[in-house]
Coordinates of C-alpha atoms (C1' of nucleotides) in Angstrom, one line a residue:
Chain A
M753 CA 0.0 0.0 0.0
L754 CA 2.7 2.5 0.9
K755 CA 4.3 3.8 -2.3
D756 CA 7.4 5.1 -0.5
L757 CA 8.7 3.3 2.5
P758 CA 10.0 5.2 5.5
R759 CA 13.7 5.6 5.8
Y760 CA 15.4 3.5 8.3
E761 CA 16.2 6.6 10.3
C762 CA 12.5 7.4 10.5
I763 CA 11.8 3.9 11.8
L764 CA 14.4 4.5 14.5
E765 CA 12.7 7.7 15.4
A766 CA 9.4 6.0 15.8
V767 CA 10.9 3.4 18.2
R768 CA 11.1 6.2 20.8
L769 CA 7.3 6.4 20.9
H770 CA 6.7 2.7 20.4
P771 CA 9.2 0.4 22.2
D772 CA 7.4 -2.6 20.7
L773 CA 8.7 -1.6 17.3
D774 CA 11.5 -3.9 16.1
P775 CA 13.3 -1.7 13.5
S776 CA 14.9 -4.4 11.5
A777 CA 11.7 -6.5 11.5
C778 CA 9.7 -3.5 10.4
E779 CA 12.1 -2.7 7.6
A780 CA 12.2 -6.3 6.4
Y781 CA 8.4 -6.6 6.6
L782 CA 7.7 -3.3 4.7
N783 CA 10.2 -4.2 2.0
L784 CA 8.7 -7.7 1.6
L785 CA 5.2 -6.3 1.2
R786 CA 6.4 -3.6 -1.2
A787 CA 8.5 -5.9 -3.3
G788 CA 5.7 -8.5 -3.5
D789 CA 3.2 -5.9 -4.4
E790 CA 5.5 -4.4 -7.1
A791 CA 6.0 -7.8 -8.7
Y792 CA 2.3 -8.5 -8.5
R793 CA 1.3 -5.3 -10.1
R794 CA 3.8 -5.6 -12.9
S795 CA 2.4 -9.0 -13.8
E796 CA -1.0 -7.6 -13.5
V797 CA -0.2 -4.8 -16.0
F798 CA 1.1 -7.4 -18.4
L799 CA -1.9 -9.6 -18.0
N800 CA -4.4 -6.7 -18.4
E801 CA -2.9 -6.0 -21.8
H802 CA -4.1 -9.5 -22.8
N803 CA -7.6 -9.1 -21.3
M804 CA -6.5 -11.2 -18.3
S805 CA -6.4 -10.7 -14.6
P806 CA -4.3 -12.6 -12.1
G807 CA -7.4 -14.5 -11.0
R808 CA -8.5 -15.4 -14.5
F809 CA -5.0 -16.4 -15.4
T810 CA -4.5 -18.6 -12.4
V811 CA -7.7 -20.5 -13.2
M812 CA -6.7 -21.0 -16.8
M813 CA -3.2 -22.2 -15.8
L814 CA -4.8 -24.7 -13.4
L815 CA -6.8 -26.0 -16.3
Y816 CA -3.7 -26.3 -18.4
D817 CA -1.6 -29.3 -17.8
K818 CA 1.9 -28.1 -17.5
I819 CA 3.4 -31.5 -18.2
G820 CA 1.4 -32.7 -21.1
G821 CA 0.5 -29.3 -22.4
K822 CA -3.0 -30.5 -22.7
P823 CA -6.1 -29.0 -21.1
V824 CA -7.5 -31.0 -18.2
P825 CA -11.0 -30.4 -16.8
Q826 CA -11.4 -29.7 -13.1
T827 CA -14.2 -28.9 -10.7
P828 CA -14.8 -25.4 -9.3
A829 CA -14.0 -26.8 -5.8
D830 CA -10.6 -28.1 -7.1
L831 CA -9.8 -24.8 -8.7
A832 CA -10.7 -22.9 -5.5
E833 CA -8.6 -25.2 -3.3
K834 CA -5.6 -25.0 -5.6
A835 CA -5.9 -21.2 -6.2
G836 CA -6.4 -20.5 -2.5
V837 CA -9.7 -18.6 -3.0
T838 CA -13.3 -19.4 -2.1
R839 CA -15.6 -21.3 -4.4
A840 CA -17.7 -18.3 -4.7
T841 CA -14.8 -16.4 -6.3
V842 CA -14.2 -19.3 -8.7
T843 CA -17.8 -19.1 -9.7
G844 CA -17.4 -15.4 -10.6
L845 CA -14.1 -16.0 -12.5
V846 CA -15.5 -18.9 -14.4
D847 CA -18.6 -16.7 -15.2
T848 CA -16.5 -14.1 -17.0
L849 CA -14.2 -16.7 -18.6
E850 CA -17.2 -18.5 -19.9
R851 CA -18.7 -15.3 -21.2
D852 CA -15.4 -14.7 -23.1
G853 CA -15.5 -18.2 -24.5
L854 CA -12.2 -19.3 -22.8
V855 CA -13.7 -22.0 -20.7
T856 CA -16.9 -24.1 -20.7
R857 CA -19.0 -25.6 -17.9
E858 CA -20.2 -29.2 -18.1
H859 CA -22.2 -31.3 -15.7
D860 CA -20.2 -34.3 -14.3
S861 CA -21.8 -37.4 -15.7
G862 CA -21.4 -39.3 -12.5
D863 CA -22.2 -36.8 -9.8
R864 CA -24.7 -34.2 -11.0
R865 CA -23.8 -31.7 -8.2
M866 CA -20.4 -31.2 -9.7
M867 CA -19.4 -29.2 -12.7
L868 CA -16.4 -29.8 -14.9
I869 CA -14.6 -26.7 -16.2
H870 CA -12.8 -27.2 -19.6
L871 CA -10.4 -24.9 -21.3
T872 CA -11.8 -24.3 -24.8
P873 CA -9.6 -24.3 -27.9
K874 CA -9.9 -20.5 -27.8
G875 CA -8.8 -20.5 -24.2
H876 CA -5.9 -22.8 -25.0
S877 CA -4.6 -20.7 -27.8
A878 CA -5.1 -17.5 -25.7
L879 CA -2.8 -19.1 -23.1
Q880 CA -0.3 -20.1 -25.7
E881 CA -0.2 -16.5 -26.8
I882 CA 0.2 -15.1 -23.3
L883 CA 2.7 -17.5 -21.8
P884 CA 5.9 -16.6 -23.6
G885 CA 5.5 -13.0 -22.7
H886 CA 4.5 -13.9 -19.1
F887 CA 7.7 -16.0 -18.8
K888 CA 9.8 -13.3 -20.2
Q889 CA 8.3 -10.9 -17.8
M890 CA 9.1 -13.1 -14.8
A891 CA 12.6 -13.6 -16.1
A892 CA 13.0 -9.8 -16.5
Q893 CA 11.8 -9.1 -13.0
M894 CA 14.3 -11.5 -11.5
A895 CA 17.1 -10.6 -13.9
P896 CA 18.8 -8.4 -11.3
L897 CA 19.5 -11.5 -9.2
S898 CA 22.2 -14.0 -9.7
E899 CA 21.4 -17.7 -9.5
H900 CA 22.9 -17.8 -6.0
E901 CA 21.0 -14.8 -4.9
R902 CA 17.7 -16.4 -6.2
T903 CA 18.4 -19.4 -4.1
T904 CA 19.1 -17.3 -1.1
L905 CA 16.0 -15.2 -1.6
V906 CA 13.8 -18.3 -1.9
R907 CA 15.3 -19.7 1.3
L908 CA 14.7 -16.5 3.3
L909 CA 11.2 -16.1 1.9
N910 CA 10.3 -19.7 2.8
K911 CA 11.6 -19.0 6.3
V912 CA 9.3 -16.1 6.6
A913 CA 6.3 -17.8 5.0
G914 CA 6.6 -20.6 7.5
I915 CA 7.8 -23.3 5.1
P916 CA 9.8 -25.7 7.3
S917 CA 12.7 -26.2 4.9
A918 CA 13.1 -25.9 1.2
A919 CA 15.7 -28.7 1.1
H920 CA 13.8 -31.8 2.0
I921 CA 11.1 -31.3 -0.5
V922 CA 13.2 -32.1 -3.5
V923 CA 15.1 -34.8 -1.7
H924 CA 12.4 -37.2 -0.5
S925 CA 9.3 -36.2 -2.5
A926 CA 7.2 -38.2 -0.2
A927 CA 3.7 -38.0 -1.8
P928 CA 2.3 -40.6 0.6
E929 CA -1.2 -40.3 -0.7
G930 CA -1.2 -40.6 -4.5
A931 CA -2.2 -38.2 -7.2
A932 CA -2.2 -34.6 -8.3
H933 CA 1.3 -33.4 -8.9
A934 CA 0.0 -30.8 -11.4
A935 CA 0.1 -27.8 -9.2
G936 CA 2.6 -29.3 -6.7
D937 CA 1.5 -29.8 -3.2
I938 CA 4.6 -28.9 -1.3
A939 CA 4.3 -27.6 2.2
A940 CA 0.7 -26.9 3.0
P941 CA 0.8 -23.3 4.4
I942 CA -0.3 -22.5 7.9
T943 CA -3.0 -20.4 6.3
S944 CA -5.3 -23.4 6.4
K945 CA -8.1 -21.7 8.2
Chain B
M534 CA -3.0 -16.4 -5.7
L535 CA -1.6 -20.0 -5.9
K536 CA -2.0 -21.6 -2.5
D537 CA 0.6 -24.3 -3.2
L538 CA 3.5 -23.6 -5.5
P539 CA 4.6 -26.0 -8.1
R540 CA 7.6 -28.1 -7.1
Y541 CA 10.9 -27.2 -8.8
E542 CA 10.8 -30.5 -10.7
C543 CA 7.4 -29.5 -12.2
I544 CA 8.8 -26.2 -13.3
L545 CA 11.7 -28.1 -15.0
E546 CA 9.1 -30.3 -16.7
A547 CA 7.3 -27.2 -18.0
V548 CA 10.5 -25.8 -19.5
R549 CA 10.3 -28.6 -22.1
L550 CA 7.2 -27.0 -23.5
H551 CA 8.2 -23.4 -22.9
P552 CA 11.8 -22.7 -23.6
D553 CA 11.3 -19.1 -22.5
L554 CA 10.7 -20.3 -18.9
D555 CA 13.7 -19.5 -16.7
P556 CA 13.3 -22.0 -13.9
S557 CA 15.1 -20.2 -11.1
A558 CA 13.5 -16.9 -12.0
C559 CA 10.1 -18.6 -12.0
E560 CA 10.7 -20.2 -8.6
A561 CA 12.0 -16.9 -7.1
Y562 CA 9.1 -15.0 -8.6
L563 CA 6.4 -17.4 -7.3
N564 CA 8.0 -17.5 -3.9
L565 CA 8.2 -13.7 -3.7
L566 CA 4.5 -13.3 -4.6
R567 CA 3.4 -16.0 -2.2
A568 CA 5.5 -14.7 0.8
G569 CA 4.4 -11.2 0.2
D570 CA 0.8 -12.3 0.0
E571 CA 1.2 -14.4 3.2
A572 CA 2.6 -11.5 5.1
Y573 CA -0.1 -9.2 3.8
R574 CA -2.9 -11.5 4.7
R575 CA -1.7 -12.1 8.2
S576 CA -1.6 -8.4 8.8
E577 CA -5.0 -8.1 7.3
V578 CA -6.4 -10.6 9.7
F579 CA -5.0 -8.8 12.6
L580 CA -6.3 -5.4 11.4
N581 CA -9.7 -6.9 10.7
E582 CA -10.0 -7.8 14.3
H583 CA -9.8 -4.1 15.1
N584 CA -12.3 -3.0 12.5
M585 CA -9.4 -1.9 10.2
S586 CA -8.3 -2.8 6.7
P587 CA -4.9 -2.2 5.2
G588 CA -6.2 0.8 3.3
R589 CA -7.9 2.4 6.3
F590 CA -4.8 1.7 8.4
T591 CA -2.5 3.2 5.9
V592 CA -4.5 6.4 5.7
M593 CA -4.6 6.7 9.5
M594 CA -0.9 6.1 9.7
L595 CA -0.2 8.8 7.2
L596 CA -2.3 11.2 9.3
Y597 CA -0.3 10.2 12.4
D598 CA 3.0 11.9 12.6
K599 CA 5.5 9.2 13.6
I600 CA 8.0 11.6 14.9
G601 CA 6.0 13.9 17.1
G602 CA 3.2 11.3 17.7
K603 CA 0.7 14.1 16.9
P604 CA -1.9 14.0 14.2
V605 CA -1.2 16.1 11.2
P606 CA -3.9 17.0 8.6
Q607 CA -3.3 16.2 5.0
T608 CA -5.2 16.6 1.7
P609 CA -6.8 13.6 0.0
A610 CA -4.4 14.1 -2.9
D611 CA -1.4 13.9 -0.6
L612 CA -2.7 10.7 1.0
A613 CA -3.3 9.1 -2.4
E614 CA 0.2 10.0 -3.6
K615 CA 1.8 8.6 -0.4
A616 CA -0.3 5.5 -0.2
G617 CA 0.1 4.8 -3.9
V618 CA -3.6 4.6 -4.7
T619 CA -6.0 6.8 -6.7
R620 CA -7.7 9.8 -5.2
A621 CA -11.0 8.1 -5.8
T622 CA -9.9 5.3 -3.5
V623 CA -8.9 7.8 -0.8
T624 CA -12.4 9.4 -1.1
G625 CA -13.9 6.0 -0.4
L626 CA -11.6 5.2 2.5
V627 CA -12.1 8.6 4.1
D628 CA -15.9 8.2 3.6
T629 CA -15.9 5.1 5.8
L630 CA -13.3 6.5 8.3
E631 CA -15.4 9.6 8.7
R632 CA -18.6 7.5 9.1
D633 CA -16.8 5.7 12.0
G634 CA -15.7 9.0 13.6
L635 CA -12.0 8.3 13.1
V636 CA -11.2 11.2 10.8
T637 CA -12.9 14.4 9.8
R638 CA -13.0 16.5 6.7
E639 CA -12.5 20.2 6.7
H640 CA -12.3 22.7 3.9
D641 CA -8.9 24.4 3.4
S642 CA -9.4 28.0 4.4
G643 CA -7.1 29.2 1.6
D644 CA -8.0 27.0 -1.4
R645 CA -11.6 25.9 -1.2
R646 CA -11.1 23.1 -3.7
M647 CA -9.0 21.3 -1.1
M648 CA -10.0 19.3 1.9
L649 CA -8.0 18.7 5.0
I650 CA -8.3 15.3 6.6
H651 CA -7.8 15.2 10.4
L652 CA -7.4 12.3 12.7
T653 CA -10.0 12.7 15.5
P654 CA -9.1 12.0 19.1
K655 CA -11.1 8.8 18.7
G656 CA -9.0 8.0 15.7
H657 CA -5.8 8.8 17.5
S658 CA -6.7 6.5 20.4
A659 CA -7.8 3.8 18.1
L660 CA -4.4 3.9 16.5
Q661 CA -2.7 3.9 19.9
E662 CA -4.6 0.7 20.7
I663 CA -3.8 -1.1 17.5
L664 CA -0.1 -0.1 17.1
P665 CA 1.5 -2.2 19.8
G666 CA -0.2 -5.4 18.5
H667 CA 0.6 -4.5 14.9
F668 CA 4.3 -4.0 15.8
K669 CA 4.4 -7.3 17.7
Q670 CA 2.8 -9.0 14.7
M671 CA 5.4 -7.6 12.4
A672 CA 8.2 -8.7 14.7
A673 CA 6.6 -12.2 15.0
Q674 CA 6.5 -12.6 11.3
M675 CA 10.1 -11.7 10.9
A676 CA 11.2 -13.6 14.0
P677 CA 12.5 -16.6 11.9
L678 CA 15.2 -14.4 10.4
S679 CA 18.4 -13.3 12.1
E680 CA 19.5 -9.7 11.8
H681 CA 21.9 -10.6 9.1
E682 CA 19.3 -12.5 7.2
R683 CA 17.0 -9.5 7.4
T684 CA 19.6 -7.2 5.9
T685 CA 20.2 -9.7 3.1
L686 CA 16.5 -10.1 2.4
V687 CA 16.1 -6.3 2.2
R688 CA 19.0 -6.0 -0.1
L689 CA 17.7 -8.7 -2.5
L690 CA 14.1 -7.4 -2.4
N691 CA 15.4 -3.9 -3.3
K692 CA 17.3 -5.4 -6.2
V693 CA 14.1 -6.9 -7.5
A694 CA 11.9 -3.9 -6.8
G695 CA 14.2 -1.8 -8.8
I696 CA 15.6 0.3 -6.0
P697 CA 19.1 1.3 -7.2
S698 CA 20.9 0.6 -4.0
A699 CA 19.9 0.5 -0.4
A700 CA 23.3 1.8 0.8
H701 CA 23.4 5.3 -0.6
I702 CA 20.1 6.3 0.9
V703 CA 21.2 6.3 4.4
V704 CA 24.6 7.8 3.5
H705 CA 23.7 11.0 1.8
S706 CA 20.1 11.7 2.6
A707 CA 19.9 14.2 -0.1
A708 CA 16.4 15.8 0.4
P709 CA 17.2 18.6 -2.1
E710 CA 13.7 20.0 -1.9
G711 CA 12.7 20.6 1.6
A712 CA 10.0 19.1 3.8
A713 CA 8.0 15.9 4.4
H714 CA 10.1 13.2 5.9
A715 CA 7.0 11.7 7.5
A716 CA 6.5 8.8 5.1
G717 CA 10.1 9.0 3.8
D718 CA 10.5 9.6 0.1
I719 CA 13.3 7.3 -0.7
A720 CA 13.7 6.0 -4.2
A721 CA 10.7 6.8 -6.2
P722 CA 9.7 3.5 -7.8
I723 CA 9.7 3.0 -11.5
T724 CA 6.0 2.3 -11.3
S725 CA 5.4 6.0 -11.9
K726 CA 3.1 5.3 -14.9
Chain C
dG937 C1' -13.3 40.9 -15.9
dT938 C1' -14.4 37.1 -18.4
dT939 C1' -12.8 32.8 -20.8
dG940 C1' -9.9 28.5 -20.8
dG941 C1' -7.1 25.4 -18.8
dA942 C1' -5.4 23.2 -14.7
dT943 C1' -6.3 21.2 -10.3
dA944 C1' -9.0 19.0 -6.2
dG945 C1' -12.4 16.1 -5.0
dT946 C1' -16.4 13.2 -5.9
dT947 C1' -19.5 10.1 -8.4
dA948 C1' -20.6 6.1 -11.3
dG949 C1' -19.8 1.8 -12.8
dG950 C1' -16.9 -2.4 -12.9
dA951 C1' -13.7 -6.3 -11.3
dA952 C1' -12.0 -9.4 -7.9
dC953 C1' -12.2 -10.8 -3.7
dC954 C1' -14.9 -12.1 0.8
dT955 C1' -18.9 -14.3 4.1
dA956 C1' -23.3 -16.1 4.7
dA957 C1' -27.4 -18.0 2.9
dT958 C1' -29.7 -20.9 -0.6
dC959 C1' -30.6 -24.8 -3.8
dA960 C1' -29.7 -29.3 -5.7
dT961 C1' -27.9 -33.7 -5.3
dT962 C1' -25.8 -37.5 -3.0
dC963 C1' -24.9 -40.5 0.8
dT964 C1' -25.9 -42.6 5.4
dA965 C1' -28.8 -44.7 8.9
dC966 C1' -32.7 -46.3 10.5
Chain D
dG1355 C1' -37.0 -46.3 1.1
dT1356 C1' -37.0 -42.2 3.3
dA1357 C1' -35.2 -38.5 6.7
dG1358 C1' -31.3 -35.9 7.7
dA1359 C1' -26.5 -34.8 7.2
dA1360 C1' -23.0 -33.7 4.0
dT1361 C1' -21.3 -31.8 -0.2
dG1362 C1' -21.0 -28.9 -4.6
dA1363 C1' -22.3 -24.8 -6.8
dT1364 C1' -24.5 -20.5 -6.9
dT1365 C1' -26.6 -16.2 -5.3
dA1366 C1' -26.8 -12.0 -2.5
dG1367 C1' -24.6 -8.4 -0.4
dG1368 C1' -20.3 -6.1 1.2
dT1369 C1' -15.4 -4.2 0.7
dT1370 C1' -11.5 -2.4 -1.6
dC1371 C1' -9.6 -1.3 -5.3
dC1372 C1' -9.7 0.6 -10.4
dT1373 C1' -10.9 4.0 -14.6
dA1374 C1' -13.5 7.6 -16.6
dA1375 C1' -16.5 11.3 -16.3
dC1376 C1' -18.2 15.1 -13.7
dT1377 C1' -18.3 19.4 -10.6
dA1378 C1' -16.2 23.2 -8.3
dT1379 C1' -12.6 26.2 -7.7
dC1380 C1' -8.5 28.7 -8.9
dC1381 C1' -5.3 31.0 -11.9
dA1382 C1' -3.5 33.1 -16.2
dA1383 C1' -4.1 35.7 -20.4
dC1384 C1' -6.4 38.4 -23.2

DNA sequence: GTTGGATAGTTAGGAACCTAATCATTCTAC
DNA sequence: GTAGAATGATTAGGTTCCTAACTATCCAAC
């Protein structure tokens, strides 16, 4: 939210009035929020140019199988769970995506409570058109960092986000219960709720 | 947006279909967005418990002089500029803050186009009540990081966010045009638009 | 001194999120 | 087999943001 962050000196000033304020924590926290927001907004600008929003894009990416490159149908509840939003939000996103002809709804033949959301050919080609630019855009944003710095950044971010340890995930990719590698299911966040 | 990030292996898989995809950039980017979102949402939850939202809180903090601890009036345009949102958004936020008796609007005596937003005594004490918890909450979120790690994190985040260099800011605190240290005016982002 | 352009704030309408309530279908237990 | 709980999706209504259009005031130039 803050466009310009307070200088470190100003934070130190504020500590006089508020002894609870941990200056280095405050600085790290504000910079994290700002950098995250910056990166998010840049992507948003790019997506907007292609009649996309982060929410719409996420839904479409979830319908797009990264491994096979083929569209795979999913239920709204699946999409909500994977995207980390409510089912009501998915309903709204699918509404506009369907309106634009990028996805279709279909009743599940087995359980008629469920819907199956499909990427249409139009949706698939829209994605093909957007993805290269999106990837370039991500690469450009991270370009200032060396490979080593990226690794460090990921490690520190995971510490903050409450991910136990980045290391063990790659090592023993447990997956005790089968299925669903598509979006990866590493480290279920504490944000369960 | 994504609750669970793809595993690194899955990203590597995806590179086969999309040569533009820079795996380490993608991983760093996704982790940045997720960690930022996590931190943001945690703060949001805390603020919500006190009848606040990030937007409302930011406006009130801008009206609260961190140095003197005294409320200082500001125009909506000022607030919008410092908060990095549109003036229309500030109008909406001030509407609800005024409704709740936390701020008041007053016509500028000199230029009757302008309004001056004041923190009311009620608003001031609401802030006093929230701030200690907010600070503790920030400290708790950053607790997993050592002082050294915090410095590193800030340096890497600034690289990504396009801040030229964190060092020189503290060193020669230029401030060529006078005034307004309240919210700090370091490093105007590229996001000017 | 009046016209025209800039500036400050608001209004109107839309998108993406939320919670809570509703409707339809399925499953479970008796 | 039927009542009631559980589950999937939607609807209704609210919030926070946006852009674009509007209103009011000020200032500058003729």
